[in-house]
Amino acid sequence: MEESKKTLYSAVQPTNSLTIGNYIGAIKNWVSLQNDYNCFYAIANMHAITVRQNPAELRKNTLSLLALYIACGVDPEKCTLYIQSHVPAHAELCWVLNTFTYVGEMERMTQFKDKSAKHADNINMGLMDYPVLMAADILLYGADVVPVGLDQRQHLEIARDIAQRFNNVYSPTFTVPEGVYMKHGAKINDLLDSTKKMSKSAENVNGSIFLSDDRDTVLRKFKRAVTDSGSEIKYDPDNKAGVSNLLTIYSVFAGKTIPEAEKQFAGVGYGEFKLAVGETVADKLAPLQAEQARLLADKAYLDGVLKSGAEKASYAARKTLSKVYKKIGFYQI
Ligand code: TYM
């Protein structure tokens, strides 16, 4: 780990198949930032169980997600890749931070309200405590920056508040993290409803492109994507939300800027445009899926990555936790 570099932290929950929203809003950024920061990338399985999971699937999704990180270009030689539950300090710091967090502010969290409505039969304490565990994740590693999608902004703000609160009561202990959001792509919307974010758990799977979708499925979903009135292919999120969303997706997958994409599609009809977006995405997903499958066949390699990741992460996390325990007055031997 290079001392001169700043620290970066992020994580994804190993639930369902990831969407291109997760890729564009988070993982793609991780790859471009991995040379400039000391990066910790976790698989947030402790967050995942706040919604009931099938154990066999959770286990399978965990390894699949690690393989996906690596297939997307996250380099385990440069970054620390690990499973959240392998580092007990996350749960331990979460407990301490709970005593610096108010019930009222957790009840006001948008995601808590949304998930409570969606899982009305299981509004468990973990669901409410979710942002505090996320704060513990970030603060344990002294993260300077946290690249996430816009849906995580509120959680990041609360992590900053908790850090500052603790620092004010004791003395500067935690680095106050900054969120990093993509200029375009921090919120990729559902293909069938441009007012909603694309989600792993959307009710209608046709609005989400999963990273595991095959070519025909990708083309079919883009073909059905909503566009807007008019016929111009122009980036204008307020008036042309559907087309703007597609332009954002295209620009990321084609490696072009939005103005370049607009120029390319000037005078082109919506049908042809949607086909081009679908083909570009499908062309990128195929090699990624093949590499993920190749990695998943080498379980010994993946386990090795996780073992070394857990060791590196535990070392860094323990250092912070023991500082915290000392400050709050926990007797240490
Ligand atoms: P999760 O698993 O829901 O999503 C993973 C990442 O994908 C981003 N994202 C999107 N970005 C753009 N458009 C979308 N439609 C879209 N949907 C999801 C999310 O913002 C996120 O960056 N709580 C986190 C995981 C987590 C975490 C952390 C993140 C746990 N601890 C500490 C950062 C730091 C989550 O559930 O992400």
mmCIF file of C-alpha atoms and ligand atoms in Angstrom:
data_model
loop_
_atom_site.group_PDB
_atom_site.id
_atom_site.type_symbol
_atom_site.label_atom_id
_atom_site.label_comp_id
_atom_site.label_asym_id
_atom_site.label_seq_id
_atom_site.Cartn_x
_atom_site.Cartn_y
_atom_site.Cartn_z
ATOM 1 C CA MET A 1 0.000 0.000 0.000
ATOM 2 C CA GLU A 2 1.488 3.332 -0.993
ATOM 3 C CA GLU A 3 1.442 5.857 1.839
ATOM 4 C CA SER A 4 1.418 8.884 -0.479
ATOM 5 C CA LYS A 5 -1.823 7.874 -2.171
ATOM 6 C CA LYS A 6 -5.259 8.791 -0.864
ATOM 7 C CA THR A 7 -7.694 6.059 0.082
ATOM 8 C CA LEU A 8 -10.804 5.101 -1.835
ATOM 9 C CA TYR A 9 -13.626 2.864 -0.626
ATOM 10 C CA SER A 10 -16.676 1.421 -2.322
ATOM 11 C CA ALA A 11 -18.860 -1.689 -2.268
ATOM 12 C CA VAL A 12 -21.732 -3.424 -4.012
ATOM 13 C CA GLN A 13 -24.319 -5.784 -2.537
ATOM 14 C CA PRO A 14 -24.208 -9.337 -3.895
ATOM 15 C CA THR A 15 -27.921 -9.415 -4.625
ATOM 16 C CA ASN A 16 -29.439 -10.566 -7.920
ATOM 17 C CA SER A 17 -27.619 -9.859 -11.110
ATOM 18 C CA LEU A 18 -26.020 -6.433 -11.426
ATOM 19 C CA THR A 19 -27.388 -3.946 -13.946
ATOM 20 C CA ILE A 20 -25.588 -1.648 -16.328
ATOM 21 C CA GLY A 21 -26.576 1.070 -13.802
ATOM 22 C CA ASN A 22 -24.278 -0.521 -11.203
ATOM 23 C CA TYR A 23 -21.568 -0.802 -13.833
ATOM 24 C CA ILE A 24 -21.831 2.771 -15.130
ATOM 25 C CA GLY A 25 -22.512 4.440 -11.771
ATOM 26 C CA ALA A 26 -19.887 2.548 -9.784
ATOM 27 C CA ILE A 27 -17.660 -0.264 -11.061
ATOM 28 C CA LYS A 28 -16.500 1.419 -14.258
ATOM 29 C CA ASN A 29 -15.296 4.357 -12.171
ATOM 30 C CA TRP A 30 -13.449 2.038 -9.821
ATOM 31 C CA VAL A 31 -11.311 0.804 -12.688
ATOM 32 C CA SER A 32 -10.325 4.265 -13.818
ATOM 33 C CA LEU A 33 -9.446 5.328 -10.263
ATOM 34 C CA GLN A 34 -7.490 2.240 -9.186
ATOM 35 C CA ASN A 35 -4.074 3.586 -10.187
ATOM 36 C CA ASP A 36 -4.439 6.842 -8.313
ATOM 37 C CA TYR A 37 -5.745 5.637 -4.937
ATOM 38 C CA ASN A 38 -5.286 2.882 -2.390
ATOM 39 C CA CYS A 39 -8.546 1.162 -3.167
ATOM 40 C CA PHE A 40 -10.725 -1.049 -0.998
ATOM 41 C CA TYR A 41 -13.601 -2.704 -2.847
ATOM 42 C CA ALA A 42 -15.934 -4.816 -0.760
ATOM 43 C CA ILE A 43 -18.729 -7.254 -1.395
ATOM 44 C CA ALA A 44 -21.389 -6.014 1.009
ATOM 45 C CA ASN A 45 -23.016 -9.289 2.063
ATOM 46 C CA MET A 46 -23.912 -7.904 5.513
ATOM 47 C CA HIS A 47 -25.961 -5.187 3.841
ATOM 48 C CA ALA A 48 -27.546 -7.803 1.578
ATOM 49 C CA ILE A 49 -29.172 -9.718 4.463
ATOM 50 C CA THR A 50 -31.242 -6.688 5.468
ATOM 51 C CA VAL A 51 -33.617 -8.125 2.864
ATOM 52 C CA ARG A 52 -34.289 -11.876 3.155
ATOM 53 C CA GLN A 53 -31.864 -13.868 0.987
ATOM 54 C CA ASN A 54 -31.747 -17.439 -0.198
ATOM 55 C CA PRO A 55 -28.486 -18.727 1.420
ATOM 56 C CA ALA A 56 -27.323 -20.802 -1.563
ATOM 57 C CA GLU A 57 -27.946 -17.885 -3.910
ATOM 58 C CA LEU A 58 -26.222 -15.394 -1.645
ATOM 59 C CA ARG A 59 -23.146 -17.629 -1.558
ATOM 60 C CA LYS A 60 -23.197 -17.992 -5.337
ATOM 61 C CA ASN A 61 -23.794 -14.278 -5.974
ATOM 62 C CA THR A 62 -20.893 -13.398 -3.683
ATOM 63 C CA LEU A 63 -18.331 -15.269 -5.751
ATOM 64 C CA SER A 64 -19.975 -14.138 -8.999
ATOM 65 C CA LEU A 65 -19.619 -10.543 -7.903
ATOM 66 C CA LEU A 66 -15.939 -10.972 -7.135
ATOM 67 C CA ALA A 67 -15.422 -12.534 -10.583
ATOM 68 C CA LEU A 68 -17.346 -9.644 -12.094
ATOM 69 C CA TYR A 69 -15.202 -7.016 -10.363
ATOM 70 C CA ILE A 70 -12.103 -8.653 -11.827
ATOM 71 C CA ALA A 71 -13.694 -9.242 -15.250
ATOM 72 C CA CYS A 72 -14.601 -5.522 -15.380
ATOM 73 C CA GLY A 73 -10.939 -4.675 -14.930
ATOM 74 C CA VAL A 74 -10.552 -4.195 -11.172
ATOM 75 C CA ASP A 75 -7.047 -5.499 -10.535
ATOM 76 C CA PRO A 76 -6.607 -7.582 -7.341
ATOM 77 C CA GLU A 77 -2.877 -6.859 -7.436
ATOM 78 C CA LYS A 78 -3.565 -3.141 -7.075
ATOM 79 C CA CYS A 79 -6.752 -3.119 -4.992
ATOM 80 C CA THR A 80 -7.961 -4.844 -1.852
ATOM 81 C CA LEU A 81 -10.983 -6.977 -2.764
ATOM 82 C CA TYR A 82 -12.762 -8.639 0.114
ATOM 83 C CA ILE A 83 -16.050 -9.815 1.609
ATOM 84 C CA GLN A 84 -17.507 -7.526 4.275
ATOM 85 C CA SER A 85 -18.337 -10.383 6.690
ATOM 86 C CA HIS A 86 -14.686 -11.531 6.617
ATOM 87 C CA VAL A 87 -13.718 -8.412 8.561
ATOM 88 C CA PRO A 88 -15.520 -8.418 11.936
ATOM 89 C CA ALA A 89 -14.470 -4.808 12.582
ATOM 90 C CA HIS A 90 -17.357 -3.650 10.352
ATOM 91 C CA ALA A 91 -19.970 -4.954 12.774
ATOM 92 C CA GLU A 92 -17.939 -3.766 15.769
ATOM 93 C CA LEU A 93 -17.539 -0.187 14.557
ATOM 94 C CA CYS A 94 -21.173 -0.151 13.459
ATOM 95 C CA TRP A 95 -22.178 -0.771 17.071
ATOM 96 C CA VAL A 96 -20.129 2.162 18.317
ATOM 97 C CA LEU A 97 -21.419 4.451 15.559
ATOM 98 C CA ASN A 98 -24.989 3.477 16.416
ATOM 99 C CA THR A 99 -24.534 5.452 19.597
ATOM 100 C CA PHE A 100 -23.738 8.536 17.484
ATOM 101 C CA THR A 101 -26.770 8.185 15.227
ATOM 102 C CA TYR A 102 -30.334 9.230 15.935
ATOM 103 C CA VAL A 103 -33.363 7.068 15.268
ATOM 104 C CA GLY A 104 -35.160 10.026 13.658
ATOM 105 C CA GLU A 105 -32.484 10.557 11.030
ATOM 106 C CA MET A 106 -32.531 6.880 10.082
ATOM 107 C CA GLU A 107 -36.319 6.922 9.768
ATOM 108 C CA ARG A 108 -36.016 9.812 7.328
ATOM 109 C CA MET A 109 -33.675 7.992 4.910
ATOM 110 C CA THR A 110 -35.303 7.694 1.496
ATOM 111 C CA GLN A 111 -34.005 4.185 0.845
ATOM 112 C CA PHE A 112 -35.277 2.988 4.239
ATOM 113 C CA LYS A 113 -38.710 4.367 3.447
ATOM 114 C CA ASP A 114 -38.712 2.792 -0.038
ATOM 115 C CA LYS A 115 -37.504 -0.582 1.178
ATOM 116 C CA SER A 116 -39.928 -0.562 4.116
ATOM 117 C CA ALA A 117 -42.780 -0.058 1.675
ATOM 118 C CA LYS A 118 -41.486 -2.831 -0.562
ATOM 119 C CA HIS A 119 -40.817 -5.308 2.265
ATOM 120 C CA ALA A 120 -43.605 -4.342 4.645
ATOM 121 C CA ASP A 121 -43.544 -7.799 6.257
ATOM 122 C CA ASN A 122 -39.878 -7.492 7.218
ATOM 123 C CA ILE A 123 -38.976 -3.988 8.400
ATOM 124 C CA ASN A 124 -36.085 -5.249 10.486
ATOM 125 C CA MET A 125 -33.571 -3.274 12.550
ATOM 126 C CA GLY A 126 -30.827 -4.047 10.030
ATOM 127 C CA LEU A 127 -32.762 -2.295 7.298
ATOM 128 C CA MET A 128 -32.923 0.803 9.424
ATOM 129 C CA ASP A 129 -29.297 0.520 10.538
ATOM 130 C CA TYR A 130 -28.059 0.039 7.000
ATOM 131 C CA PRO A 131 -26.549 3.553 6.635
ATOM 132 C CA VAL A 132 -24.636 3.201 9.917
ATOM 133 C CA LEU A 133 -23.036 -0.041 8.729
ATOM 134 C CA MET A 134 -22.167 1.768 5.514
ATOM 135 C CA ALA A 135 -20.584 4.584 7.544
ATOM 136 C CA ALA A 136 -18.566 1.971 9.458
ATOM 137 C CA ASP A 137 -17.375 0.459 6.152
ATOM 138 C CA ILE A 138 -16.109 3.773 4.882
ATOM 139 C CA LEU A 139 -14.686 5.186 8.122
ATOM 140 C CA LEU A 140 -12.752 2.040 9.059
ATOM 141 C CA TYR A 141 -10.409 2.575 6.135
ATOM 142 C CA GLY A 142 -10.014 6.335 6.476
ATOM 143 C CA ALA A 143 -11.465 6.710 2.987
ATOM 144 C CA ASP A 144 -10.965 10.113 1.395
ATOM 145 C CA VAL A 145 -13.246 9.379 -1.535
ATOM 146 C CA VAL A 146 -16.226 7.112 -2.169
ATOM 147 C CA PRO A 147 -17.339 6.660 -5.792
ATOM 148 C CA VAL A 148 -21.044 5.730 -5.856
ATOM 149 C CA GLY A 149 -24.234 6.407 -7.781
ATOM 150 C CA LEU A 150 -26.561 9.245 -6.775
ATOM 151 C CA ASP A 151 -28.923 6.887 -4.926
ATOM 152 C CA GLN A 152 -26.216 6.518 -2.256
ATOM 153 C CA ARG A 153 -25.676 10.257 -1.748
ATOM 154 C CA GLN A 154 -27.910 10.507 1.311
ATOM 155 C CA HIS A 155 -26.062 7.591 2.934
ATOM 156 C CA LEU A 156 -22.750 9.233 2.231
ATOM 157 C CA GLU A 157 -23.913 12.504 3.765
ATOM 158 C CA ILE A 158 -24.925 10.707 6.946
ATOM 159 C CA ALA A 159 -21.528 8.955 7.059
ATOM 160 C CA ARG A 160 -19.918 12.397 6.941
ATOM 161 C CA ASP A 161 -22.193 13.677 9.731
ATOM 162 C CA ILE A 162 -21.425 10.676 11.944
ATOM 163 C CA ALA A 163 -17.681 11.096 11.376
ATOM 164 C CA GLN A 164 -17.835 14.771 12.267
ATOM 165 C CA ARG A 165 -19.972 14.126 15.326
ATOM 166 C CA PHE A 166 -17.488 11.578 16.661
ATOM 167 C CA ASN A 167 -14.511 13.825 15.861
ATOM 168 C CA ASN A 168 -16.177 16.724 17.700
ATOM 169 C CA VAL A 169 -16.937 14.709 20.820
ATOM 170 C CA TYR A 170 -13.443 13.174 21.042
ATOM 171 C CA SER A 171 -10.639 14.439 18.831
ATOM 172 C CA PRO A 172 -10.078 14.090 15.078
ATOM 173 C CA THR A 173 -10.282 10.339 14.504
ATOM 174 C CA PHE A 174 -12.098 9.754 11.246
ATOM 175 C CA THR A 175 -11.366 11.152 7.814
ATOM 176 C CA VAL A 176 -14.530 12.853 6.576
ATOM 177 C CA PRO A 177 -15.167 11.188 3.186
ATOM 178 C CA GLU A 178 -16.149 12.873 -0.077
ATOM 179 C CA GLY A 179 -18.631 11.269 -2.468
ATOM 180 C CA VAL A 180 -17.538 10.988 -6.097
ATOM 181 C CA TYR A 181 -20.384 10.954 -8.622
ATOM 182 C CA MET A 182 -20.076 10.685 -12.377
ATOM 183 C CA LYS A 183 -21.089 13.804 -14.270
ATOM 184 C CA HIS A 184 -23.238 11.683 -16.585
ATOM 185 C CA GLY A 185 -24.222 8.227 -15.446
ATOM 186 C CA ALA A 186 -24.562 8.668 -11.682
ATOM 187 C CA LYS A 187 -28.222 7.775 -12.204
ATOM 188 C CA ILE A 188 -29.077 5.456 -15.054
ATOM 189 C CA ASN A 189 -32.835 5.207 -15.404
ATOM 190 C CA ASP A 190 -35.204 2.347 -16.059
ATOM 191 C CA LEU A 191 -35.676 1.768 -19.809
ATOM 192 C CA LEU A 192 -39.453 1.664 -19.457
ATOM 193 C CA ASP A 193 -39.864 4.482 -16.934
ATOM 194 C CA SER A 194 -37.329 7.292 -17.177
ATOM 195 C CA THR A 195 -38.396 8.745 -13.827
ATOM 196 C CA LYS A 196 -37.127 5.660 -11.935
ATOM 197 C CA LYS A 197 -33.542 4.504 -11.478
ATOM 198 C CA MET A 198 -32.586 1.246 -13.127
ATOM 199 C CA SER A 199 -32.564 -1.310 -10.337
ATOM 200 C CA LYS A 200 -31.428 -4.875 -9.655
ATOM 201 C CA SER A 201 -34.784 -5.543 -8.036
ATOM 202 C CA ALA A 202 -37.138 -3.764 -10.454
ATOM 203 C CA GLU A 203 -40.589 -5.290 -10.733
ATOM 204 C CA ASN A 204 -40.435 -5.354 -14.516
ATOM 205 C CA VAL A 205 -37.127 -6.926 -15.596
ATOM 206 C CA ASN A 206 -37.554 -5.448 -19.082
ATOM 207 C CA GLY A 207 -36.629 -2.002 -17.771
ATOM 208 C CA SER A 208 -33.202 -3.155 -16.557
ATOM 209 C CA ILE A 209 -30.258 -4.447 -18.552
ATOM 210 C CA PHE A 210 -28.508 -7.028 -16.412
ATOM 211 C CA LEU A 211 -24.814 -7.615 -16.915
ATOM 212 C CA SER A 212 -25.743 -11.288 -17.345
ATOM 213 C CA ASP A 213 -28.249 -10.654 -20.190
ATOM 214 C CA ASP A 214 -27.503 -12.368 -23.504
ATOM 215 C CA ARG A 215 -27.350 -10.503 -26.785
ATOM 216 C CA ASP A 216 -30.938 -11.182 -27.876
ATOM 217 C CA THR A 217 -32.298 -10.054 -24.514
ATOM 218 C CA VAL A 218 -30.241 -6.852 -24.599
ATOM 219 C CA LEU A 219 -31.423 -6.025 -28.133
ATOM 220 C CA ARG A 220 -35.032 -6.815 -27.289
ATOM 221 C CA LYS A 221 -35.003 -4.637 -24.157
ATOM 222 C CA PHE A 222 -33.451 -1.663 -25.933
ATOM 223 C CA LYS A 223 -35.919 -2.025 -28.792
ATOM 224 C CA ARG A 224 -38.767 -1.591 -26.284
ATOM 225 C CA ALA A 225 -37.119 1.297 -24.404
ATOM 226 C CA VAL A 226 -39.238 4.427 -24.079
ATOM 227 C CA THR A 227 -38.158 7.435 -26.104
ATOM 228 C CA ASP A 228 -39.886 10.792 -26.127
ATOM 229 C CA SER A 229 -42.082 12.861 -28.378
ATOM 230 C CA GLY A 230 -40.270 14.544 -31.247
ATOM 231 C CA SER A 231 -37.639 12.800 -33.285
ATOM 232 C CA GLU A 232 -34.368 14.492 -32.417
ATOM 233 C CA ILE A 233 -31.587 12.589 -30.646
ATOM 234 C CA LYS A 234 -30.463 15.248 -28.230
ATOM 235 C CA TYR A 235 -29.231 15.244 -24.615
ATOM 236 C CA ASP A 236 -31.915 17.096 -22.648
ATOM 237 C CA PRO A 237 -32.753 15.220 -19.404
ATOM 238 C CA ASP A 238 -35.620 17.581 -18.488
ATOM 239 C CA ASN A 239 -37.547 17.314 -21.731
ATOM 240 C CA LYS A 240 -36.146 14.171 -23.314
ATOM 241 C CA ALA A 241 -35.446 11.868 -20.388
ATOM 242 C CA GLY A 242 -35.669 8.586 -22.312
ATOM 243 C CA VAL A 243 -33.389 9.642 -25.164
ATOM 244 C CA SER A 244 -30.929 11.280 -22.736
ATOM 245 C CA ASN A 245 -30.714 8.079 -20.705
ATOM 246 C CA LEU A 246 -29.978 6.072 -23.863
ATOM 247 C CA LEU A 247 -27.374 8.619 -24.975
ATOM 248 C CA THR A 248 -25.650 8.343 -21.590
ATOM 249 C CA ILE A 249 -25.591 4.555 -21.787
ATOM 250 C CA TYR A 250 -24.302 4.679 -25.347
ATOM 251 C CA SER A 251 -21.580 7.220 -24.597
ATOM 252 C CA VAL A 252 -20.219 5.105 -21.728
ATOM 253 C CA PHE A 253 -20.255 1.830 -23.631
ATOM 254 C CA ALA A 254 -18.940 3.340 -26.873
ATOM 255 C CA GLY A 255 -16.274 5.388 -25.073
ATOM 256 C CA LYS A 256 -17.533 8.622 -26.657
ATOM 257 C CA THR A 257 -18.610 11.958 -25.251
ATOM 258 C CA ILE A 258 -22.299 12.921 -25.313
ATOM 259 C CA PRO A 259 -21.745 15.620 -28.017
ATOM 260 C CA GLU A 260 -19.899 13.054 -30.145
ATOM 261 C CA ALA A 261 -22.817 10.650 -29.760
ATOM 262 C CA GLU A 262 -25.355 13.384 -30.602
ATOM 263 C CA LYS A 263 -23.418 14.208 -33.755
ATOM 264 C CA GLN A 264 -23.198 10.572 -34.762
ATOM 265 C CA PHE A 265 -26.973 10.115 -34.468
ATOM 266 C CA ALA A 266 -28.045 13.435 -36.027
ATOM 267 C CA GLY A 267 -30.920 12.721 -38.425
ATOM 268 C CA VAL A 268 -31.157 9.054 -37.393
ATOM 269 C CA GLY A 269 -34.569 7.628 -36.385
ATOM 270 C CA TYR A 270 -35.318 6.341 -32.882
ATOM 271 C CA GLY A 271 -35.547 2.714 -34.050
ATOM 272 C CA GLU A 272 -32.099 2.722 -35.612
ATOM 273 C CA PHE A 273 -30.671 4.613 -32.617
ATOM 274 C CA LYS A 274 -32.007 2.064 -30.113
ATOM 275 C CA LEU A 275 -30.614 -0.793 -32.191
ATOM 276 C CA ALA A 276 -27.176 0.873 -32.227
ATOM 277 C CA VAL A 277 -27.251 1.371 -28.445
ATOM 278 C CA GLY A 278 -28.293 -2.263 -27.927
ATOM 279 C CA GLU A 279 -25.571 -3.599 -30.203
ATOM 280 C CA THR A 280 -22.883 -1.498 -28.558
ATOM 281 C CA VAL A 281 -23.897 -2.674 -25.082
ATOM 282 C CA ALA A 282 -24.224 -6.324 -26.158
ATOM 283 C CA ASP A 283 -20.780 -6.200 -27.822
ATOM 284 C CA LYS A 284 -19.225 -5.039 -24.533
ATOM 285 C CA LEU A 285 -21.119 -7.434 -22.285
ATOM 286 C CA ALA A 286 -20.201 -10.617 -24.187
ATOM 287 C CA PRO A 287 -16.435 -10.598 -23.416
ATOM 288 C CA LEU A 288 -17.138 -9.466 -19.855
ATOM 289 C CA GLN A 289 -19.475 -12.434 -19.306
ATOM 290 C CA ALA A 290 -16.944 -14.831 -20.849
ATOM 291 C CA GLU A 291 -14.179 -13.556 -18.569
ATOM 292 C CA GLN A 292 -16.451 -13.795 -15.522
ATOM 293 C CA ALA A 293 -17.259 -17.423 -16.401
ATOM 294 C CA ARG A 294 -13.570 -18.225 -16.916
ATOM 295 C CA LEU A 295 -12.718 -16.764 -13.496
ATOM 296 C CA LEU A 296 -15.585 -18.583 -11.794
ATOM 297 C CA ALA A 297 -14.151 -21.876 -13.004
ATOM 298 C CA ASP A 298 -10.990 -21.126 -10.988
ATOM 299 C CA LYS A 299 -12.343 -21.118 -7.451
ATOM 300 C CA ALA A 300 -8.874 -21.589 -5.925
ATOM 301 C CA TYR A 301 -7.729 -18.340 -7.511
ATOM 302 C CA LEU A 302 -10.812 -16.427 -6.331
ATOM 303 C CA ASP A 303 -10.488 -17.826 -2.804
ATOM 304 C CA GLY A 304 -6.849 -16.721 -2.810
ATOM 305 C CA VAL A 305 -7.858 -13.170 -3.769
ATOM 306 C CA LEU A 306 -10.446 -13.139 -0.965
ATOM 307 C CA LYS A 307 -8.027 -14.489 1.608
ATOM 308 C CA SER A 308 -5.363 -11.935 0.895
ATOM 309 C CA GLY A 309 -8.010 -9.192 0.637
ATOM 310 C CA ALA A 310 -9.463 -10.103 4.039
ATOM 311 C CA GLU A 311 -5.988 -10.000 5.599
ATOM 312 C CA LYS A 312 -5.155 -6.577 4.188
ATOM 313 C CA ALA A 313 -8.575 -5.157 5.018
ATOM 314 C CA SER A 314 -8.551 -6.589 8.555
ATOM 315 C CA TYR A 315 -5.164 -5.070 9.265
ATOM 316 C CA ALA A 316 -6.295 -1.575 8.219
ATOM 317 C CA ALA A 317 -9.685 -1.905 9.937
ATOM 318 C CA ARG A 318 -8.246 -3.158 13.241
ATOM 319 C CA LYS A 319 -5.964 -0.145 13.457
ATOM 320 C CA THR A 320 -8.915 2.248 13.232
ATOM 321 C CA LEU A 321 -11.100 0.208 15.561
ATOM 322 C CA SER A 322 -8.478 0.060 18.272
ATOM 323 C CA LYS A 323 -8.041 3.847 18.052
ATOM 324 C CA VAL A 324 -11.801 4.240 18.467
ATOM 325 C CA TYR A 325 -11.984 1.808 21.378
ATOM 326 C CA LYS A 326 -9.209 3.693 23.134
ATOM 327 C CA LYS A 327 -10.924 7.063 22.658
ATOM 328 C CA ILE A 328 -14.292 5.931 23.935
ATOM 329 C CA GLY A 329 -12.778 4.320 27.017
ATOM 330 C CA PHE A 330 -12.928 0.596 26.296
ATOM 331 C CA TYR A 331 -10.350 -1.073 28.545
ATOM 332 C CA GLN A 332 -7.726 -2.816 26.440
ATOM 333 C CA ILE A 333 -5.228 -5.510 27.441
HETATM 334 P P1 TYM B 1 -25.876 -1.231 -4.496
HETATM 335 O O1 TYM B 1 -25.417 -2.641 -4.450
HETATM 336 O O2 TYM B 1 -27.333 -0.962 -4.454
HETATM 337 O O3 TYM B 1 -25.328 -0.535 -5.805
HETATM 338 C C1 TYM B 1 -23.951 -0.565 -6.132
HETATM 339 C C2 TYM B 1 -23.512 0.726 -6.779
HETATM 340 O O4 TYM B 1 -24.241 0.965 -7.979
HETATM 341 C C3 TYM B 1 -24.791 2.280 -7.950
HETATM 342 N N1 TYM B 1 -26.051 2.260 -8.699
HETATM 343 C C4 TYM B 1 -26.325 3.048 -9.740
HETATM 344 N N2 TYM B 1 -25.615 4.010 -10.351
HETATM 345 C C5 TYM B 1 -26.182 4.629 -11.418
HETATM 346 N N3 TYM B 1 -27.424 4.328 -11.883
HETATM 347 C C6 TYM B 1 -28.178 3.368 -11.301
HETATM 348 N N4 TYM B 1 -29.365 3.067 -11.785
HETATM 349 C C7 TYM B 1 -27.629 2.679 -10.176
HETATM 350 N N5 TYM B 1 -28.089 1.690 -9.359
HETATM 351 C C8 TYM B 1 -27.117 1.450 -8.457
HETATM 352 C C9 TYM B 1 -24.986 2.563 -6.469
HETATM 353 O O5 TYM B 1 -25.085 3.947 -6.219
HETATM 354 C C10 TYM B 1 -23.750 1.945 -5.874
HETATM 355 O O6 TYM B 1 -22.653 2.827 -6.003
HETATM 356 N N6 TYM B 1 -25.116 0.456 0.074
HETATM 357 C C11 TYM B 1 -24.439 0.212 -1.164
HETATM 358 C C12 TYM B 1 -23.253 -0.726 -1.013
HETATM 359 C C13 TYM B 1 -22.301 -0.284 0.032
HETATM 360 C C14 TYM B 1 -21.383 0.789 -0.058
HETATM 361 C C15 TYM B 1 -20.681 0.788 1.191
HETATM 362 C C16 TYM B 1 -21.086 1.712 -1.047
HETATM 363 C C17 TYM B 1 -22.140 -0.870 1.246
HETATM 364 N N7 TYM B 1 -21.168 -0.203 1.956
HETATM 365 C C18 TYM B 1 -19.695 1.747 1.430
HETATM 366 C C19 TYM B 1 -20.091 2.657 -0.781
HETATM 367 C C20 TYM B 1 -19.405 2.673 0.450
HETATM 368 C C21 TYM B 1 -25.429 -0.418 -2.117
HETATM 369 O O7 TYM B 1 -26.376 -1.011 -1.720
HETATM 370 O O8 TYM B 1 -25.119 -0.361 -3.405
#
